Each structure stands twice: as C-alpha cells, then as structure tokens.
Backbone as CSV, one residue per row, in Angstrom:
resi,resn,N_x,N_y,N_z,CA_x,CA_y,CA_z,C_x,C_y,C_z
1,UNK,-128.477,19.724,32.618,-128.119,18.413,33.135,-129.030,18.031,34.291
2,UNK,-129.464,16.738,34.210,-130.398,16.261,35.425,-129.163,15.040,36.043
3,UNK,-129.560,15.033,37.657,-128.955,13.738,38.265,-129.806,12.803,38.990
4,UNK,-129.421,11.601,39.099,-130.882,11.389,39.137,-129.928,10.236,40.559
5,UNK,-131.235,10.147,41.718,-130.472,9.352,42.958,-131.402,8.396,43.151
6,UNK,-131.199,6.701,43.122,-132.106,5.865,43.160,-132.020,5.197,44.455
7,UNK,-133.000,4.786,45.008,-132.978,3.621,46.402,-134.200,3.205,46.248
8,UNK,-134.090,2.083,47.097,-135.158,1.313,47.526,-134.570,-0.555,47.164
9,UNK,-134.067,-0.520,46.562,-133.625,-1.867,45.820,-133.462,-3.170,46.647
10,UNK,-133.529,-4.105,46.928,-132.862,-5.401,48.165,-133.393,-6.793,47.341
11,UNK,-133.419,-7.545,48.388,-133.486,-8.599,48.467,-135.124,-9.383,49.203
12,UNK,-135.533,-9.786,48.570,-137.296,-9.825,49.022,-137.134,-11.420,48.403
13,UNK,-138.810,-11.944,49.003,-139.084,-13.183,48.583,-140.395,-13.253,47.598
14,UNK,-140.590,-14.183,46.776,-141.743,-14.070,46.052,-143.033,-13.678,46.628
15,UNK,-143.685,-13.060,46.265,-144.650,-12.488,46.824,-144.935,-10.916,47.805
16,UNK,-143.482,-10.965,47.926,-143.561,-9.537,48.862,-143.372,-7.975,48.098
17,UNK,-143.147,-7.281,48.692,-143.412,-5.791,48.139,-141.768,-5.423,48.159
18,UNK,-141.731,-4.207,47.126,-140.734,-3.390,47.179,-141.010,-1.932,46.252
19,UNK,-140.361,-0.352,46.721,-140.578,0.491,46.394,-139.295,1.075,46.101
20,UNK,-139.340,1.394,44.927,-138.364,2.326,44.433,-138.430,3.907,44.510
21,UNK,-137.303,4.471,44.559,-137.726,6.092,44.639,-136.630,6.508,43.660
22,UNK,-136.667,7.624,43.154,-135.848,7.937,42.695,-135.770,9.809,42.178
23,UNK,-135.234,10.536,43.318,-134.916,11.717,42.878,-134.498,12.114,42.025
24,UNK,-134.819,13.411,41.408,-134.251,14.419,40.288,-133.007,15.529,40.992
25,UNK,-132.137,15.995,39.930,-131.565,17.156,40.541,-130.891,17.557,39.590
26,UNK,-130.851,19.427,39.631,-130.637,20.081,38.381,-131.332,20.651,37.731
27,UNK,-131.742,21.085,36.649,-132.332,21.040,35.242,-133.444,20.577,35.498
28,UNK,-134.336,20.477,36.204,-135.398,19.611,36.595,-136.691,20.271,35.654
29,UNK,-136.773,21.669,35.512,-137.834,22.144,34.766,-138.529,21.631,34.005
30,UNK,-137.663,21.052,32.892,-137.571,20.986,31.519,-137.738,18.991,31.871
31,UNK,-138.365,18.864,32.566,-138.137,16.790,32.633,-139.658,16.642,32.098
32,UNK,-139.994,15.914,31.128,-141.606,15.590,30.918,-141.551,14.408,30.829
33,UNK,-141.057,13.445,30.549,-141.787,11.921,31.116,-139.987,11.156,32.302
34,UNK,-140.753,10.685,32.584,-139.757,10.091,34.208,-140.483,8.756,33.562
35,UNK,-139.793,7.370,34.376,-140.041,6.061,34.625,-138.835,5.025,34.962
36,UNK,-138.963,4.354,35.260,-138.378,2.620,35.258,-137.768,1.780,34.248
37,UNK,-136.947,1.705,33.951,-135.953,0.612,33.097,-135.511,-1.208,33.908
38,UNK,-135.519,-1.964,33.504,-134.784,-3.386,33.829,-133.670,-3.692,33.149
39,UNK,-133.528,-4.314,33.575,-132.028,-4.970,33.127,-131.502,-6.392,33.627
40,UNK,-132.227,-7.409,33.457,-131.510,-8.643,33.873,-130.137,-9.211,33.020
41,UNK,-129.666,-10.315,33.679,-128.004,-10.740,33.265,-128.182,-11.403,31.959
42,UNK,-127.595,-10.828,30.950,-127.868,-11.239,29.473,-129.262,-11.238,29.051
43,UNK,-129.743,-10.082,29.070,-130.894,-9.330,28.594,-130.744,-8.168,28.480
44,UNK,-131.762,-7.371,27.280,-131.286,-6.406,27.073,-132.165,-5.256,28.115
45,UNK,-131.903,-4.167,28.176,-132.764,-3.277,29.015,-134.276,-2.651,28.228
46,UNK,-135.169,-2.858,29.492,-136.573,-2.990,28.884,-137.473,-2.201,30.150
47,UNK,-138.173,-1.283,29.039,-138.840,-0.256,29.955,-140.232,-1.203,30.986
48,UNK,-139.879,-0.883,32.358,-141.158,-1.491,33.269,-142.250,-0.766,33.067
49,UNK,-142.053,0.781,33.350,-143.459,1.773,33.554,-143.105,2.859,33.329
50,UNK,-143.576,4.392,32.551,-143.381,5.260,32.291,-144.620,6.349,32.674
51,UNK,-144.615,7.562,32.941,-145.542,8.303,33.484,-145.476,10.086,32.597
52,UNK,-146.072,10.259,32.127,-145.604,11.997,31.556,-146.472,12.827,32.606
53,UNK,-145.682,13.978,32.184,-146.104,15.272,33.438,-147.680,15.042,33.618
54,UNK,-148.753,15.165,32.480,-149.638,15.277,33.263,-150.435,13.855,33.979
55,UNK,-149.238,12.665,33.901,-149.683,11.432,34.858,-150.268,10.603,33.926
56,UNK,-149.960,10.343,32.748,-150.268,8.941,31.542,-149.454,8.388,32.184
57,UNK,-150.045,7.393,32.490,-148.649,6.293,32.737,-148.982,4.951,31.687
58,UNK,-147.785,4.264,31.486,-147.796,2.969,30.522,-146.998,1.941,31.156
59,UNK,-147.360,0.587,31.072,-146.787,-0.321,31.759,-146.501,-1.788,31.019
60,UNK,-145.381,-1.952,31.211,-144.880,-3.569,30.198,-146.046,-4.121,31.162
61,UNK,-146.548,-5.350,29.992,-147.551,-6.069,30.098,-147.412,-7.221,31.275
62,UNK,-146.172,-7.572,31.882,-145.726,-8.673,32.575,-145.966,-7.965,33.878
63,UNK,-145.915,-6.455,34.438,-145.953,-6.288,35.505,-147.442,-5.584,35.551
64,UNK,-148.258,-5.175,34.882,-149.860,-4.811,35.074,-150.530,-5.199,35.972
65,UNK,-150.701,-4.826,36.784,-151.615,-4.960,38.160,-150.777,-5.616,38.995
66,UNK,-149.399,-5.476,39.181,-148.887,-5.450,40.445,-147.886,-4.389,40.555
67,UNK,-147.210,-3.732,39.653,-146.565,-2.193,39.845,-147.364,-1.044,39.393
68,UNK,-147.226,0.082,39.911,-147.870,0.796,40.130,-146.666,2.228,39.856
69,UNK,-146.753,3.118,38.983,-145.588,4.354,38.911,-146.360,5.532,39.330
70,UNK,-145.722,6.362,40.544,-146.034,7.654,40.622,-144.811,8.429,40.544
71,UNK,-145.321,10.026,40.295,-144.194,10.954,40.523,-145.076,12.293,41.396
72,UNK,-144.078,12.985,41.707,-144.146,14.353,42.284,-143.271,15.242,41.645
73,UNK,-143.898,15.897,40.458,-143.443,17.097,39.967,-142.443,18.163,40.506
74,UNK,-142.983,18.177,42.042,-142.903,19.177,43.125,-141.213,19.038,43.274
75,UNK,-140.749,18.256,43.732,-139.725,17.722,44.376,-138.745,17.590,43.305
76,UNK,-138.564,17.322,42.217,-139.313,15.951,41.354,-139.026,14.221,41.800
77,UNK,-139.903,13.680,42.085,-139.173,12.115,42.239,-140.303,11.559,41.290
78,UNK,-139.636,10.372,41.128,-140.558,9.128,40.501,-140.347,8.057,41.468
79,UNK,-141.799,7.386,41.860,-141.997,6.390,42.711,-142.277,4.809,41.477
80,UNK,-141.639,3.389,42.090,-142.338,2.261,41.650,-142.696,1.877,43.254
81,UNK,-144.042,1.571,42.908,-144.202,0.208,43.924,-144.634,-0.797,43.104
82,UNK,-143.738,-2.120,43.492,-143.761,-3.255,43.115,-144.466,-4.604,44.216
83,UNK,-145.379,-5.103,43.870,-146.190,-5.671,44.865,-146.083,-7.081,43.957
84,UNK,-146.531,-8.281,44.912,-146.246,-9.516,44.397,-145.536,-9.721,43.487
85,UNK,-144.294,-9.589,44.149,-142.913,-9.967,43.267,-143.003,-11.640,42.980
86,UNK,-141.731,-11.454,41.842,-142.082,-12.773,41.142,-140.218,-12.743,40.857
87,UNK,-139.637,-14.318,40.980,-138.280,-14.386,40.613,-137.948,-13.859,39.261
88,UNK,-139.137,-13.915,38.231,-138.735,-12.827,36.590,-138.567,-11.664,37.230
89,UNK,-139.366,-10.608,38.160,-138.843,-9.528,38.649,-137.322,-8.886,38.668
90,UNK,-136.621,-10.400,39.097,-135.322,-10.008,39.186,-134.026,-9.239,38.521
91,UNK,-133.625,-8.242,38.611,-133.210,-7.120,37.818,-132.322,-5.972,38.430
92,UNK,-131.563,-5.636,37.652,-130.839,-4.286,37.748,-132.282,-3.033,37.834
93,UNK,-132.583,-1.956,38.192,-133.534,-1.278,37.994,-133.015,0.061,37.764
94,UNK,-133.257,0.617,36.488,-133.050,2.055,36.305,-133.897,3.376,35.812
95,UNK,-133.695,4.208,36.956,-134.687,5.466,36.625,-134.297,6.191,35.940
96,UNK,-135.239,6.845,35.189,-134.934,7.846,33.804,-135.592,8.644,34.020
97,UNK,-135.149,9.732,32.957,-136.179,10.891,32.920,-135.845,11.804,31.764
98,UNK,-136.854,12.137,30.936,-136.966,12.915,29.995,-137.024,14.224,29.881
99,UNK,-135.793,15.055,29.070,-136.289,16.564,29.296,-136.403,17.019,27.790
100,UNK,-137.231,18.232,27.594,-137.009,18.934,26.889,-135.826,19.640,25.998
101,UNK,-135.176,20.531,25.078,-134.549,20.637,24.400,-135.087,21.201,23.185
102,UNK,-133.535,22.460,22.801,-134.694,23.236,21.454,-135.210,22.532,20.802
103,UNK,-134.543,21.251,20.152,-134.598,20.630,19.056,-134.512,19.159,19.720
104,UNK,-135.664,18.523,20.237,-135.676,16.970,20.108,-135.722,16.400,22.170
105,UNK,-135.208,15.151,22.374,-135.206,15.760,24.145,-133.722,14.568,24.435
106,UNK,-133.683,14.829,25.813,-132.445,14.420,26.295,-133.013,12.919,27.491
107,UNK,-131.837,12.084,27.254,-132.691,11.207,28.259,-131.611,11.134,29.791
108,UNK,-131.822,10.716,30.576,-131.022,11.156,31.492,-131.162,9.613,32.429
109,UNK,-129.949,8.576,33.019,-130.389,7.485,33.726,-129.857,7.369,34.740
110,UNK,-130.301,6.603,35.829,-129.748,6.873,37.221,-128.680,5.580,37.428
111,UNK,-127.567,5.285,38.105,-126.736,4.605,38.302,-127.362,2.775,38.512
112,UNK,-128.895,2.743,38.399,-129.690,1.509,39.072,-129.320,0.887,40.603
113,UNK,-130.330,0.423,40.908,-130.506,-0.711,41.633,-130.970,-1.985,41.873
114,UNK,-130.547,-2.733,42.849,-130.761,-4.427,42.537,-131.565,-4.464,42.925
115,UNK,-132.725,-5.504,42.404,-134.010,-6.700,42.876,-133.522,-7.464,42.815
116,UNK,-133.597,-8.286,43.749,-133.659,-9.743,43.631,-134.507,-10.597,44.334
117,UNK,-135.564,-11.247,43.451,-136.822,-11.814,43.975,-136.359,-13.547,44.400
118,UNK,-136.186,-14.081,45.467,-135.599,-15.058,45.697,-136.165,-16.102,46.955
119,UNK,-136.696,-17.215,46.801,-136.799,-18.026,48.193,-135.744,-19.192,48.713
C-alpha cells in the first residue's frame, strides 16, 4: 500500500505560479511512474504530466511549456510547477503513483487539491 500527501494548491491570478508537492508513504519501492491528474466541475479526470523512474516525463498538450513535473526517488515525492496559469487551469489536482505487482501494477491517488486560477 502507498499513501500519498498532497499540498501546494490555492488561489492565484492568471498569470502567476503555483507548485504542487506531493509525498509517497509505504510500499514506496515498488512505485515506477508518479504524476498529476485534473479534475474540473463536470469533466472527466485527465492526466496533466507523468514522469517514470528513470525521468520520461509526458505532458497534456494544453499545459507544454508552462508545467514542468519532477520527482525525487529518494524521499519519494513528485513535484508540479505550474507557471503562467490560465482560468482553464482551474481544477481539483490529483497525485498518483504507480507500483509494481506480480502480475500487472497498482495505481494509487492522493485525496487532491484545489487551483483556482481567478482575477
């Protein structure tokens, strides 16, 4: 079992920055890809950015060159920084993470947090 603890989330205006973090705990060994989920109000949930252990990362096409996903293995966390926010930004945000398993893998999601890109 992994648990996963998210912050960073608020209230920002178009154009400004925000960073997500989001710790691992548990079972952490066995995690090979970590990333970012959305979720706006009557929409369905849609992956932002994803990263595997050795640091591929992939990114929905709407946020490319202004979020940015890291992780630290070490610890384990997964980082977003989100730079020139935009009111589409606006979203529930949830961290995931992928583990291993004899047969197939397990996905694991964190409770989210709010964006809300607003002037």
């Amino acid at each position: 079992q992994v648990q996963l603890a998210e912050s960073g989330g608020g209230l920002v205006q178009p154009g400004e920055s925000l960073r997500l973090s989001c710790a691992a705990s548990g079972t952490t060994l066995s995690i090979i890809n970590m990333g970012w989920y959305r979720q706006a109000p009557g929409k369905e949930r849609e992956l932002v950015a994803s990263i595997t252990r050795d640091d591929v990362t992939n990114y929905q096409d709407s946020v490319k060159g202004r979020f940015t996903i890291s992780r630290d293995n070490d610890r384990p966390t997964v980082n977003l920084q989100m730079n020139s926010l935009k009111p589409e930004d606006t979203a529930r945000y949830y961290c995931w993470v992928q583990t291993t398993r004899t047969f197939g893998y397990n996905d694991y999601w964190g409770q989210g947090t709010q964006v809300t890109v607003s002037s």
